[in-house]
Amino acid sequence: MITEDEEGFRQFVAAQIGPLRKLAYLTCGNWHTAEDAVSTALAKLYPRWRKLDRPDLYAKTMVYRAAVDETRRPWRRERSAGDEMPDVPLRDHSAVSDERLRVQAALREVPRRQRAALILRFYLGLTLEETAGVLGTSVGTAKSQSSRGLNRLREVLAADHIDLEVGNEAGASAGGTGEWTRAAA
């Protein structure tokens, strides 16, 4: 193959490898088999590269067929004992999900009326007047429930080293939310 053709093939593979892998995976349902199918298809595409007008369509067709062929191979029909083992659910270790779970657990530790005031005020972004209307209390009671709820939530979260950065009162009243509300969502 000519050097220009080789460079063109390399650029094609670099640009198309992701979509080709996805196509193969969606066809066969297994990442390892998909990788084999893409490798097989690209190996067959390489000698034909110079003759093709639309190598992208040709590659997709070849990847699809290779993925189907890979699932038909006799050794693919054999199942290991590990395939029948149930998946063990694992906790999500990403920081955002972890923090969200801790905030939700901490909210359950806050008394019910205070929790309702916190959710109405900071998660849903209601004003003090709207919160008082929903709770069926005076504005002063809604304000004190919110304040006490935040204090209790801070106490519970102190052990987990989560800092509640609640927006200023004006921002919260205007529908703004604090950092903790995004984690609780």
PDB file of N, CA and C in Angstrom, residues 36-70:
ATOM      1  N   ASP A  36     -13.339  -8.206  18.899  1.00  0.00           N
ATOM      2  CA  ASP A  36     -12.893  -9.202  17.916  1.00  0.00           C
ATOM      3  C   ASP A  36     -13.503  -8.924  16.554  1.00  0.00           C
ATOM      4  N   ALA A  37     -14.774  -8.585  16.530  1.00  0.00           N
ATOM      5  CA  ALA A  37     -15.457  -8.322  15.269  1.00  0.00           C
ATOM      6  C   ALA A  37     -14.877  -7.102  14.560  1.00  0.00           C
ATOM      7  N   VAL A  38     -14.597  -6.051  15.301  1.00  0.00           N
ATOM      8  CA  VAL A  38     -14.020  -4.848  14.696  1.00  0.00           C
ATOM      9  C   VAL A  38     -12.625  -5.149  14.161  1.00  0.00           C
ATOM     10  N   SER A  39     -11.827  -5.863  14.933  1.00  0.00           N
ATOM     11  CA  SER A  39     -10.478  -6.221  14.480  1.00  0.00           C
ATOM     12  C   SER A  39     -10.517  -7.055  13.209  1.00  0.00           C
ATOM     13  N   THR A  40     -11.400  -8.019  13.180  1.00  0.00           N
ATOM     14  CA  THR A  40     -11.541  -8.865  11.989  1.00  0.00           C
ATOM     15  C   THR A  40     -11.960  -8.034  10.788  1.00  0.00           C
ATOM     16  N   ALA A  41     -12.930  -7.162  10.972  1.00  0.00           N
ATOM     17  CA  ALA A  41     -13.428  -6.342   9.869  1.00  0.00           C
ATOM     18  C   ALA A  41     -12.355  -5.385   9.355  1.00  0.00           C
ATOM     19  N   LEU A  42     -11.617  -4.752  10.253  1.00  0.00           N
ATOM     20  CA  LEU A  42     -10.574  -3.827   9.811  1.00  0.00           C
ATOM     21  C   LEU A  42      -9.426  -4.560   9.116  1.00  0.00           C
ATOM     22  N   ALA A  43      -9.133  -5.772   9.567  1.00  0.00           N
ATOM     23  CA  ALA A  43      -8.097  -6.562   8.896  1.00  0.00           C
ATOM     24  C   ALA A  43      -8.517  -6.920   7.473  1.00  0.00           C
ATOM     25  N   LYS A  44      -9.786  -7.172   7.268  1.00  0.00           N
ATOM     26  CA  LYS A  44     -10.281  -7.476   5.922  1.00  0.00           C
ATOM     27  C   LYS A  44     -10.421  -6.220   5.067  1.00  0.00           C
ATOM     28  N   LEU A  45     -10.663  -5.087   5.719  1.00  0.00           N
ATOM     29  CA  LEU A  45     -10.826  -3.825   5.000  1.00  0.00           C
ATOM     30  C   LEU A  45      -9.497  -3.308   4.454  1.00  0.00           C
ATOM     31  N   TYR A  46      -8.427  -3.513   5.177  1.00  0.00           N
ATOM     32  CA  TYR A  46      -7.137  -2.949   4.815  1.00  0.00           C
ATOM     33  C   TYR A  46      -6.698  -3.259   3.377  1.00  0.00           C
ATOM     34  N   PRO A  47      -6.732  -4.496   2.911  1.00  0.00           N
ATOM     35  CA  PRO A  47      -6.279  -4.750   1.530  1.00  0.00           C
ATOM     36  C   PRO A  47      -7.210  -4.157   0.465  1.00  0.00           C
ATOM     37  N   ARG A  48      -8.452  -3.901   0.815  1.00  0.00           N
ATOM     38  CA  ARG A  48      -9.422  -3.359  -0.145  1.00  0.00           C
ATOM     39  C   ARG A  48      -9.503  -1.829  -0.091  1.00  0.00           C
ATOM     40  N   TRP A  49      -8.771  -1.218   0.790  1.00  0.00           N
ATOM     41  CA  TRP A  49      -8.884   0.201   1.074  1.00  0.00           C
ATOM     42  C   TRP A  49      -8.840   1.089  -0.165  1.00  0.00           C
ATOM     43  N   ARG A  50      -7.909   0.865  -1.060  1.00  0.00           N
ATOM     44  CA  ARG A  50      -7.720   1.726  -2.249  1.00  0.00           C
ATOM     45  C   ARG A  50      -8.866   1.612  -3.232  1.00  0.00           C
ATOM     46  N   LYS A  51      -9.586   0.515  -3.234  1.00  0.00           N
ATOM     47  CA  LYS A  51     -10.622   0.266  -4.233  1.00  0.00           C
ATOM     48  C   LYS A  51     -11.999   0.791  -3.835  1.00  0.00           C
ATOM     49  N   LEU A  52     -12.161   1.233  -2.615  1.00  0.00           N
ATOM     50  CA  LEU A  52     -13.491   1.583  -2.111  1.00  0.00           C
ATOM     51  C   LEU A  52     -13.809   3.061  -2.289  1.00  0.00           C
ATOM     52  N   ASP A  53     -15.069   3.314  -2.719  1.00  0.00           N
ATOM     53  CA  ASP A  53     -15.544   4.692  -2.808  1.00  0.00           C
ATOM     54  C   ASP A  53     -16.074   5.163  -1.453  1.00  0.00           C
ATOM     55  N   ARG A  54     -16.792   4.292  -0.737  1.00  0.00           N
ATOM     56  CA  ARG A  54     -17.382   4.627   0.567  1.00  0.00           C
ATOM     57  C   ARG A  54     -16.897   3.626   1.610  1.00  0.00           C
ATOM     58  N   PRO A  55     -15.666   3.792   2.082  1.00  0.00           N
ATOM     59  CA  PRO A  55     -15.147   2.820   3.048  1.00  0.00           C
ATOM     60  C   PRO A  55     -15.920   2.805   4.366  1.00  0.00           C
ATOM     61  N   ASP A  56     -16.587   3.913   4.705  1.00  0.00           N
ATOM     62  CA  ASP A  56     -17.342   3.948   5.956  1.00  0.00           C
ATOM     63  C   ASP A  56     -18.521   2.985   5.922  1.00  0.00           C
ATOM     64  N   LEU A  57     -19.256   2.971   4.818  1.00  0.00           N
ATOM     65  CA  LEU A  57     -20.376   2.031   4.688  1.00  0.00           C
ATOM     66  C   LEU A  57     -19.887   0.588   4.609  1.00  0.00           C
ATOM     67  N   TYR A  58     -18.822   0.391   3.877  1.00  0.00           N
ATOM     68  CA  TYR A  58     -18.255  -0.939   3.743  1.00  0.00           C
ATOM     69  C   TYR A  58     -17.784  -1.451   5.113  1.00  0.00           C
ATOM     70  N   ALA A  59     -17.134  -0.589   5.879  1.00  0.00           N
ATOM     71  CA  ALA A  59     -16.646  -0.987   7.206  1.00  0.00           C
ATOM     72  C   ALA A  59     -17.803  -1.326   8.129  1.00  0.00           C
ATOM     73  N   LYS A  60     -18.860  -0.538   8.103  1.00  0.00           N
ATOM     74  CA  LYS A  60     -20.011  -0.816   8.961  1.00  0.00           C
ATOM     75  C   LYS A  60     -20.658  -2.137   8.601  1.00  0.00           C
ATOM     76  N   THR A  61     -20.779  -2.401   7.305  1.00  0.00           N
ATOM     77  CA  THR A  61     -21.340  -3.678   6.866  1.00  0.00           C
ATOM     78  C   THR A  61     -20.467  -4.838   7.330  1.00  0.00           C
ATOM     79  N   MET A  62     -19.163  -4.678   7.169  1.00  0.00           N
ATOM     80  CA  MET A  62     -18.242  -5.745   7.562  1.00  0.00           C
ATOM     81  C   MET A  62     -18.264  -5.966   9.081  1.00  0.00           C
ATOM     82  N   VAL A  63     -18.323  -4.882   9.836  1.00  0.00           N
ATOM     83  CA  VAL A  63     -18.360  -5.016  11.305  1.00  0.00           C
ATOM     84  C   VAL A  63     -19.644  -5.711  11.731  1.00  0.00           C
ATOM     85  N   TYR A  64     -20.753  -5.318  11.155  1.00  0.00           N
ATOM     86  CA  TYR A  64     -22.028  -5.955  11.487  1.00  0.00           C
ATOM     87  C   TYR A  64     -21.956  -7.456  11.199  1.00  0.00           C
ATOM     88  N   ARG A  65     -21.503  -7.810  10.006  1.00  0.00           N
ATOM     89  CA  ARG A  65     -21.425  -9.231   9.634  1.00  0.00           C
ATOM     90  C   ARG A  65     -20.432  -9.986  10.508  1.00  0.00           C
ATOM     91  N   ALA A  66     -19.311  -9.345  10.834  1.00  0.00           N
ATOM     92  CA  ALA A  66     -18.320  -9.999  11.690  1.00  0.00           C
ATOM     93  C   ALA A  66     -18.880 -10.226  13.094  1.00  0.00           C
ATOM     94  N   ALA A  67     -19.653  -9.268  13.595  1.00  0.00           N
ATOM     95  CA  ALA A  67     -20.256  -9.420  14.927  1.00  0.00           C
ATOM     96  C   ALA A  67     -21.256 -10.565  14.940  1.00  0.00           C
ATOM     97  N   VAL A  68     -22.037 -10.675  13.893  1.00  0.00           N
ATOM     98  CA  VAL A  68     -22.985 -11.783  13.791  1.00  0.00           C
ATOM     99  C   VAL A  68     -22.226 -13.102  13.689  1.00  0.00           C
ATOM    100  N   ASP A  69     -21.180 -13.142  12.860  1.00  0.00           N
ATOM    101  CA  ASP A  69     -20.383 -14.356  12.714  1.00  0.00           C
ATOM    102  C   ASP A  69     -19.716 -14.769  14.026  1.00  0.00           C
ATOM    103  N   GLU A  70     -19.229 -13.788  14.773  1.00  0.00           N
ATOM    104  CA  GLU A  70     -18.566 -14.097  16.046  1.00  0.00           C
ATOM    105  C   GLU A  70     -19.525 -14.780  17.013  1.00  0.00           C
TER     106      GLU A  70
END
